[in-house]
Amino acid sequence: MLIWARPVEEVTNVHAKLRPGSPDDAVECGRICYEAFATLAAAHSFPCDFPSADVATGLVAMMLSDPGFYGVVAEIDGQVVGSNFLDERNAVAGVGPITVDSNVQDSTVGRQLMRAVMDRAAERQAPGVRLVQTAYHNRSLALYAKLGFEIREPLACMQGPPVGATVDGYAVRPATGADLDDCNRVCRAVHGHDRAGEVRDALDQGTGLVVEHEGRVSGYSTGLAFFAHSVGETVEDIKALIGAAEQLAGPGILVPSRDYALFRWCLEHRLRVVQVMTLMSAGMYHEPAGSYLPSILY
Ligand SMILES: CC(C)(COP(=O)(O)OP(=O)(O)OC[C@H]1O[C@@H](n2cnc3c(N)ncnc32)[C@H](O)[C@@H]1OP(=O)(O)O)[C@@H](O)C(=O)NCCC(=O)NCCS
């Protein structure tokens, strides 16, 4: 029976102990993360966001050891039952992945883990907090909305073979350290804030791309991937970046489907919709004045 249809006395509320995560939590949090997403996806006949438990554990291990992320772990009777993360690399914070052990879901642990990262963001005076929600999951949609997150954008997660297209007048090249200020300028013009911390990471990892139009940087990408974002002054910038990518890494790229010119172009270039997701925000949000691909973290 649906949770909201159950008599109140049947709804169990548990009090979990919350504490900051450490690298020692990676294996258990990674297992829970993989199982929670795999169980959810299987129940709705969707592919899992993580191809294996090892990939989920690798991601969680990275987030638990990188000072750019805050991790919080929930325990009941000394046993880890869930975790959540806050991406603190930029002024605007990003939430997730949040996962709760399938055995104790729907009993307020998720709410407690969400509150923990929202409190943390407030303490750090982040002007806004964002996340990307799995659209087919009624529970997370309801939970986030109850906590004050507003729906901002429907996203089509799209995957397919390399597009291999060019856009006349838009030249794509690898980003270098000298492009940081230009990338931040483009992001501020489109979103009203920059994502300098993520851009720096992409430059260090060598995944960044910039697109130039009429002799200046008009867009950039930290990678055409689920965990990376792209920003362009116009839709042509984003088309050029997608067209130049050697692959679309992970489950796919997140295409705002209200950006119809971009969405249709992706469909025309043989990309397929894997699932629909939802960008949500609490606090500061500016309607983007340009074109963009959010990452799974926002
Ligand atoms: C999403 C997830 C983290 C939430 O944690 P949880 O412990 O199950 O959730 P909670 O019990 O704390 O909160 C669920 C809330 O949604 C409400 N809810 C659940 N289903 C609902 C529905 N269909 N309609 C309206 N409200 C609903 C519950 O009443 C509760 O609200 P309340 O706290 O005001 O009573 C957890 O279910 C999970 O790990 N899911 C799999 C992975 C996942 O989807 N991660 C998030 C990806 S966006």
Short mmCIF file of C-alpha atoms and ligand atoms in Angstrom, two decimals:
data_model
loop_
_atom_site.label_atom_id
_atom_site.label_comp_id
_atom_site.label_asym_id
_atom_site.label_seq_id
_atom_site.Cartn_x
_atom_site.Cartn_y
_atom_site.Cartn_z
CA MET A 1 0.00 0.00 0.00
CA LEU A 2 1.27 3.50 -0.69
CA ILE A 3 2.80 5.17 2.34
CA TRP A 4 0.35 8.09 2.30
CA ALA A 5 -2.55 5.64 2.19
CA ARG A 6 -1.35 3.73 5.24
CA PRO A 7 -2.96 4.38 8.65
CA VAL A 8 -0.76 6.76 10.64
CA GLU A 9 -0.07 4.14 13.33
CA GLU A 10 1.54 1.87 10.71
CA VAL A 11 4.11 4.45 9.68
CA THR A 12 7.28 3.82 11.65
CA ASN A 13 9.52 6.74 12.50
CA VAL A 14 13.02 5.79 13.50
CA HIS A 15 15.62 8.00 15.07
CA ALA A 16 18.94 7.53 13.36
CA LYS A 17 22.25 8.75 14.74
CA LEU A 18 23.87 11.06 12.20
CA ARG A 19 27.61 11.67 12.01
CA PRO A 20 30.10 12.97 9.42
CA GLY A 21 31.24 10.25 7.05
CA SER A 22 34.86 9.10 6.81
CA PRO A 23 36.75 7.08 4.19
CA ASP A 24 36.24 4.01 6.44
CA ASP A 25 32.50 4.15 5.59
CA ALA A 26 33.07 3.76 1.86
CA VAL A 27 32.41 0.02 1.52
CA GLU A 28 29.18 -0.03 3.54
CA CYS A 29 27.84 3.25 2.12
CA GLY A 30 28.79 2.12 -1.40
CA ARG A 31 26.92 -1.17 -0.95
CA ILE A 32 23.80 0.60 0.32
CA CYS A 33 24.05 3.20 -2.45
CA TYR A 34 24.23 0.54 -5.16
CA GLU A 35 21.48 -1.65 -3.69
CA ALA A 36 19.11 1.27 -3.10
CA PHE A 37 19.44 2.52 -6.69
CA ALA A 38 19.42 -0.98 -8.20
CA THR A 39 16.29 -2.00 -6.27
CA LEU A 40 14.50 1.22 -7.20
CA ALA A 41 15.45 0.95 -10.89
CA ALA A 42 14.46 -2.72 -11.12
CA ALA A 43 11.07 -2.00 -9.56
CA HIS A 44 10.39 0.52 -12.35
CA SER A 45 12.13 -1.42 -15.16
CA PHE A 46 14.79 1.25 -15.65
CA PRO A 47 18.56 0.69 -15.94
CA CYS A 48 20.45 1.37 -12.70
CA ASP A 49 22.47 4.62 -12.56
CA PHE A 50 25.45 2.54 -11.38
CA PRO A 51 26.66 -0.42 -13.48
CA SER A 52 28.03 -2.23 -10.39
CA ALA A 53 28.50 -1.99 -6.62
CA ASP A 54 32.19 -1.30 -7.25
CA VAL A 55 31.39 1.82 -9.28
CA ALA A 56 29.04 3.11 -6.54
CA THR A 57 31.67 2.36 -3.89
CA GLY A 58 34.35 4.13 -5.92
CA LEU A 59 32.19 7.25 -6.18
CA VAL A 60 31.30 7.23 -2.49
CA ALA A 61 34.96 6.61 -1.54
CA MET A 62 36.02 9.60 -3.64
CA MET A 63 33.38 11.85 -2.03
CA LEU A 64 34.28 10.67 1.49
CA SER A 65 37.95 11.53 0.98
CA ASP A 66 37.70 14.73 -1.11
CA PRO A 67 37.49 17.87 1.08
CA GLY A 68 35.25 19.43 -1.58
CA PHE A 69 32.40 17.19 -0.43
CA TYR A 70 30.66 16.84 2.92
CA GLY A 71 29.42 13.33 3.69
CA VAL A 72 26.92 12.40 6.39
CA VAL A 73 26.19 8.86 7.53
CA ALA A 74 23.09 7.55 9.35
CA GLU A 75 23.37 4.71 11.85
CA ILE A 76 20.77 2.70 13.74
CA ASP A 77 22.04 0.55 16.63
CA GLY A 78 25.60 1.11 15.42
CA GLN A 79 24.87 -0.12 11.91
CA VAL A 80 25.20 2.16 8.86
CA VAL A 81 21.79 2.54 7.16
CA GLY A 82 22.34 5.40 4.73
CA SER A 83 24.38 8.37 3.60
CA ASN A 84 24.09 11.70 1.86
CA PHE A 85 26.56 14.16 0.34
CA LEU A 86 26.89 17.88 -0.26
CA ASP A 87 29.09 19.14 -3.09
CA GLU A 88 30.78 22.18 -1.56
CA ARG A 89 33.16 22.99 -4.40
CA ASN A 90 31.10 26.00 -5.51
CA ALA A 91 29.07 28.72 -3.78
CA VAL A 92 25.81 26.98 -4.77
CA ALA A 93 25.82 23.53 -3.13
CA GLY A 94 24.69 20.26 -4.73
CA VAL A 95 23.01 17.38 -2.88
CA GLY A 96 23.48 13.67 -3.45
CA PRO A 97 23.64 10.85 -3.93
CA ILE A 98 21.32 10.19 -0.99
CA THR A 99 20.55 6.57 -0.27
CA VAL A 100 18.90 4.65 2.56
CA ASP A 101 19.13 0.89 3.12
CA SER A 102 16.09 -0.70 1.44
CA ASN A 103 15.14 -2.33 4.77
CA VAL A 104 14.59 0.98 6.54
CA GLN A 105 13.33 3.21 3.75
CA ASP A 106 10.14 5.17 4.26
CA SER A 107 10.75 5.61 7.98
CA THR A 108 12.25 9.17 8.03
CA VAL A 109 15.96 8.33 7.69
CA GLY A 110 16.02 10.05 4.29
CA ARG A 111 14.38 13.15 5.74
CA GLN A 112 17.02 13.27 8.52
CA LEU A 113 19.86 12.90 5.99
CA MET A 114 18.39 15.67 3.84
CA ARG A 115 17.99 17.98 6.84
CA ALA A 116 21.63 17.33 7.78
CA VAL A 117 23.01 18.56 4.45
CA MET A 118 20.54 21.47 4.28
CA ASP A 119 21.64 22.57 7.76
CA ARG A 120 25.25 22.23 6.69
CA ALA A 121 24.63 24.38 3.58
CA ALA A 122 22.88 26.99 5.74
CA GLU A 123 25.81 27.05 8.21
CA ARG A 124 28.16 27.66 5.30
CA GLN A 125 25.80 30.38 4.03
CA ALA A 126 25.42 28.77 0.62
CA PRO A 127 23.06 31.06 -1.32
CA GLY A 128 21.27 28.05 -2.79
CA VAL A 129 21.13 24.26 -2.80
CA ARG A 130 20.27 22.11 -5.81
CA LEU A 131 19.75 18.49 -6.73
CA VAL A 132 18.64 16.28 -9.59
CA GLN A 133 15.77 13.93 -8.77
CA THR A 134 14.91 10.61 -10.40
CA ALA A 135 11.53 11.54 -11.88
CA TYR A 136 9.99 8.09 -11.59
CA HIS A 137 10.58 8.00 -7.82
CA ASN A 138 7.43 9.44 -6.23
CA ARG A 139 8.90 9.28 -2.73
CA SER A 140 12.00 11.39 -3.37
CA LEU A 141 9.96 13.95 -5.32
CA ALA A 142 7.55 14.30 -2.39
CA LEU A 143 10.33 14.36 0.21
CA TYR A 144 12.32 17.09 -1.52
CA ALA A 145 9.23 19.21 -2.19
CA LYS A 146 8.20 18.93 1.47
CA LEU A 147 11.66 20.14 2.47
CA GLY A 148 11.29 23.25 0.31
CA PHE A 149 12.88 22.24 -3.00
CA GLU A 150 11.10 23.66 -6.03
CA ILE A 151 10.91 22.01 -9.44
CA ARG A 152 12.99 24.03 -11.90
CA GLU A 153 13.60 21.97 -15.01
CA PRO A 154 12.64 18.63 -16.57
CA LEU A 155 15.75 16.84 -17.84
CA ALA A 156 16.09 14.09 -20.40
CA CYS A 157 19.02 11.81 -19.57
CA MET A 158 20.29 10.96 -23.07
CA GLN A 159 22.81 8.39 -24.24
CA GLY A 160 24.06 7.11 -27.58
CA PRO A 161 27.07 6.81 -29.85
CA PRO A 162 29.40 9.82 -30.25
CA VAL A 163 27.48 12.48 -32.19
CA GLY A 164 30.50 13.51 -34.28
CA ALA A 165 28.95 16.78 -35.48
CA THR A 166 30.42 20.24 -35.91
CA VAL A 167 28.63 23.57 -35.80
CA ASP A 168 29.77 26.23 -38.28
CA GLY A 169 31.60 29.07 -36.55
CA TYR A 170 31.99 27.20 -33.23
CA ALA A 171 35.39 25.61 -32.57
CA VAL A 172 35.85 23.18 -29.68
CA ARG A 173 39.24 22.52 -28.06
CA PRO A 174 40.55 21.09 -24.76
CA ALA A 175 40.39 23.59 -21.91
CA THR A 176 43.60 24.77 -20.23
CA GLY A 177 44.32 26.56 -16.97
CA ALA A 178 44.26 29.85 -18.87
CA ASP A 179 40.53 29.32 -19.64
CA LEU A 180 39.36 29.34 -16.01
CA ASP A 181 38.32 33.00 -15.91
CA ASP A 182 36.50 32.75 -19.25
CA CYS A 183 34.60 29.63 -18.11
CA ASN A 184 33.57 31.40 -14.92
CA ARG A 185 32.50 34.48 -16.90
CA VAL A 186 30.24 32.37 -19.15
CA CYS A 187 28.73 30.53 -16.18
CA ARG A 188 28.02 33.77 -14.31
CA ALA A 189 26.39 35.28 -17.41
CA VAL A 190 24.11 32.26 -17.88
CA HIS A 191 23.44 31.13 -14.29
CA GLY A 192 24.21 34.18 -12.15
CA HIS A 193 26.98 32.30 -10.29
CA ASP A 194 30.09 30.38 -11.28
CA ARG A 195 31.13 26.77 -10.68
CA ALA A 196 34.83 27.55 -10.32
CA GLY A 197 35.60 24.60 -8.04
CA GLU A 198 34.25 22.07 -10.53
CA VAL A 199 35.96 23.79 -13.46
CA ARG A 200 39.28 23.67 -11.58
CA ASP A 201 38.80 19.92 -10.96
CA ALA A 202 38.04 19.35 -14.65
CA LEU A 203 41.17 21.27 -15.66
CA ASP A 204 43.26 19.17 -13.25
CA GLN A 205 41.72 15.95 -14.60
CA GLY A 206 42.04 17.04 -18.23
CA THR A 207 38.33 16.54 -19.01
CA GLY A 208 37.46 20.18 -19.75
CA LEU A 209 36.49 21.53 -23.17
CA VAL A 210 35.88 25.09 -24.32
CA VAL A 211 34.06 26.33 -27.39
CA GLU A 212 35.10 29.54 -29.13
CA HIS A 213 32.90 31.71 -31.31
CA GLU A 214 34.02 34.92 -33.04
CA GLY A 215 37.41 34.73 -31.32
CA ARG A 216 36.25 34.35 -27.71
CA VAL A 217 35.22 31.60 -25.33
CA SER A 218 31.43 31.31 -25.51
CA GLY A 219 30.93 28.01 -23.67
CA TYR A 220 32.63 25.21 -21.79
CA SER A 221 32.13 21.70 -20.52
CA THR A 222 33.68 19.92 -17.54
CA GLY A 223 33.04 16.75 -19.57
CA LEU A 224 30.10 15.34 -21.52
CA ALA A 225 29.06 13.04 -18.72
CA PHE A 226 26.46 12.35 -16.01
CA PHE A 227 28.74 13.84 -13.34
CA ALA A 228 29.82 16.88 -15.37
CA HIS A 229 28.16 20.09 -16.53
CA SER A 230 28.30 22.36 -19.57
CA VAL A 231 27.34 26.00 -20.07
CA GLY A 232 26.99 28.00 -23.30
CA GLU A 233 25.91 31.51 -24.20
CA THR A 234 23.68 29.97 -26.87
CA VAL A 235 22.35 26.57 -27.86
CA GLU A 236 24.93 26.44 -30.68
CA ASP A 237 27.72 26.33 -28.07
CA ILE A 238 26.19 23.29 -26.38
CA LYS A 239 25.56 21.54 -29.71
CA ALA A 240 29.22 22.08 -30.64
CA LEU A 241 30.39 20.65 -27.28
CA ILE A 242 28.15 17.58 -27.55
CA GLY A 243 29.14 17.16 -31.20
CA ALA A 244 32.84 17.11 -30.27
CA ALA A 245 32.61 14.61 -27.40
CA GLU A 246 34.39 11.31 -27.89
CA GLN A 247 31.77 9.65 -25.68
CA LEU A 248 28.87 10.51 -23.39
CA ALA A 249 30.13 9.04 -20.14
CA GLY A 250 28.05 7.23 -17.54
CA PRO A 251 24.27 6.88 -17.87
CA GLY A 252 24.16 9.90 -20.18
CA ILE A 253 24.05 13.70 -20.44
CA LEU A 254 21.21 15.69 -18.87
CA VAL A 255 19.42 17.74 -21.52
CA PRO A 256 16.86 20.34 -20.33
CA SER A 257 13.92 19.20 -22.45
CA ARG A 258 12.31 22.68 -22.42
CA ASP A 259 15.35 23.77 -24.45
CA TYR A 260 13.50 22.34 -27.40
CA ALA A 261 16.03 23.31 -30.08
CA LEU A 262 18.72 21.38 -28.18
CA PHE A 263 16.50 18.45 -27.22
CA ARG A 264 15.30 17.99 -30.81
CA TRP A 265 18.88 18.30 -32.14
CA CYS A 266 19.98 15.52 -29.74
CA LEU A 267 17.11 13.31 -30.93
CA GLU A 268 17.98 14.04 -34.56
CA HIS A 269 21.57 12.97 -33.78
CA ARG A 270 20.41 9.54 -32.61
CA LEU A 271 20.63 10.11 -28.85
CA ARG A 272 17.98 8.20 -26.95
CA VAL A 273 16.15 9.15 -23.77
CA VAL A 274 17.19 6.79 -20.95
CA GLN A 275 15.06 8.35 -18.22
CA VAL A 276 13.53 11.66 -17.21
CA MET A 277 14.93 13.56 -14.24
CA THR A 278 14.06 16.79 -12.46
CA LEU A 279 16.29 19.69 -11.46
CA MET A 280 15.14 21.10 -8.10
CA SER A 281 16.45 24.00 -6.03
CA ALA A 282 16.06 25.65 -2.64
CA GLY A 283 17.25 29.21 -2.10
CA MET A 284 18.78 31.34 -4.84
CA TYR A 285 17.85 30.39 -8.37
CA HIS A 286 18.08 32.40 -11.59
CA GLU A 287 16.31 31.26 -14.73
CA PRO A 288 19.30 30.47 -16.99
CA ALA A 289 20.03 33.12 -19.63
CA GLY A 290 21.62 30.74 -22.11
CA SER A 291 21.96 27.04 -22.75
CA TYR A 292 23.34 24.38 -20.40
CA LEU A 293 23.58 20.75 -19.37
CA PRO A 294 23.44 20.23 -15.61
CA SER A 295 25.35 17.42 -13.91
CA ILE A 296 23.64 14.81 -11.76
CA LEU A 297 24.77 16.92 -8.77
CA TYR A 298 22.97 20.02 -10.31
C1 LIG B 1 14.88 8.58 -1.59
C2 LIG B 1 15.27 8.05 -0.22
C3 LIG B 1 16.65 8.53 0.11
C4 LIG B 1 14.30 8.65 0.80
O1 LIG B 1 14.60 8.15 2.09
P1 LIG B 1 13.44 7.46 2.99
O2 LIG B 1 14.04 7.19 4.32
O3 LIG B 1 12.87 6.32 2.23
O4 LIG B 1 12.35 8.63 3.05
P2 LIG B 1 11.62 9.26 4.32
O5 LIG B 1 10.83 8.21 5.01
O6 LIG B 1 12.57 10.02 5.17
O7 LIG B 1 10.69 10.36 3.62
C5 LIG B 1 9.76 10.04 2.66
C6 LIG B 1 8.70 11.14 2.67
O8 LIG B 1 7.95 11.05 1.47
C7 LIG B 1 6.56 10.86 1.78
N1 LIG B 1 6.06 10.05 0.69
C8 LIG B 1 6.47 8.81 0.32
N2 LIG B 1 5.81 8.41 -0.79
C9 LIG B 1 4.99 9.44 -1.12
C10 LIG B 1 4.06 9.65 -2.16
N3 LIG B 1 3.85 8.73 -3.11
N4 LIG B 1 3.40 10.84 -2.20
C11 LIG B 1 3.60 11.78 -1.24
N5 LIG B 1 4.47 11.62 -0.23
C12 LIG B 1 5.14 10.48 -0.18
C13 LIG B 1 6.58 10.21 3.14
O9 LIG B 1 5.37 10.40 3.81
C14 LIG B 1 7.72 11.00 3.80
O10 LIG B 1 7.32 12.29 4.13
P3 LIG B 1 7.29 12.78 5.68
O11 LIG B 1 8.70 12.71 6.17
O12 LIG B 1 6.79 14.19 5.61
O13 LIG B 1 6.38 11.82 6.37
C15 LIG B 1 15.22 6.50 -0.15
O14 LIG B 1 13.90 6.07 -0.38
C16 LIG B 1 16.16 5.81 -1.13
O15 LIG B 1 17.31 5.52 -0.81
N6 LIG B 1 15.66 5.53 -2.37
C17 LIG B 1 16.48 4.87 -3.39
C18 LIG B 1 17.58 5.78 -3.90
C19 LIG B 1 17.03 7.12 -4.36
O16 LIG B 1 15.99 7.21 -4.98
N7 LIG B 1 17.78 8.19 -4.06
C20 LIG B 1 17.37 9.53 -4.44
C21 LIG B 1 17.53 9.76 -5.90
S1 LIG B 1 16.82 11.31 -6.39
#
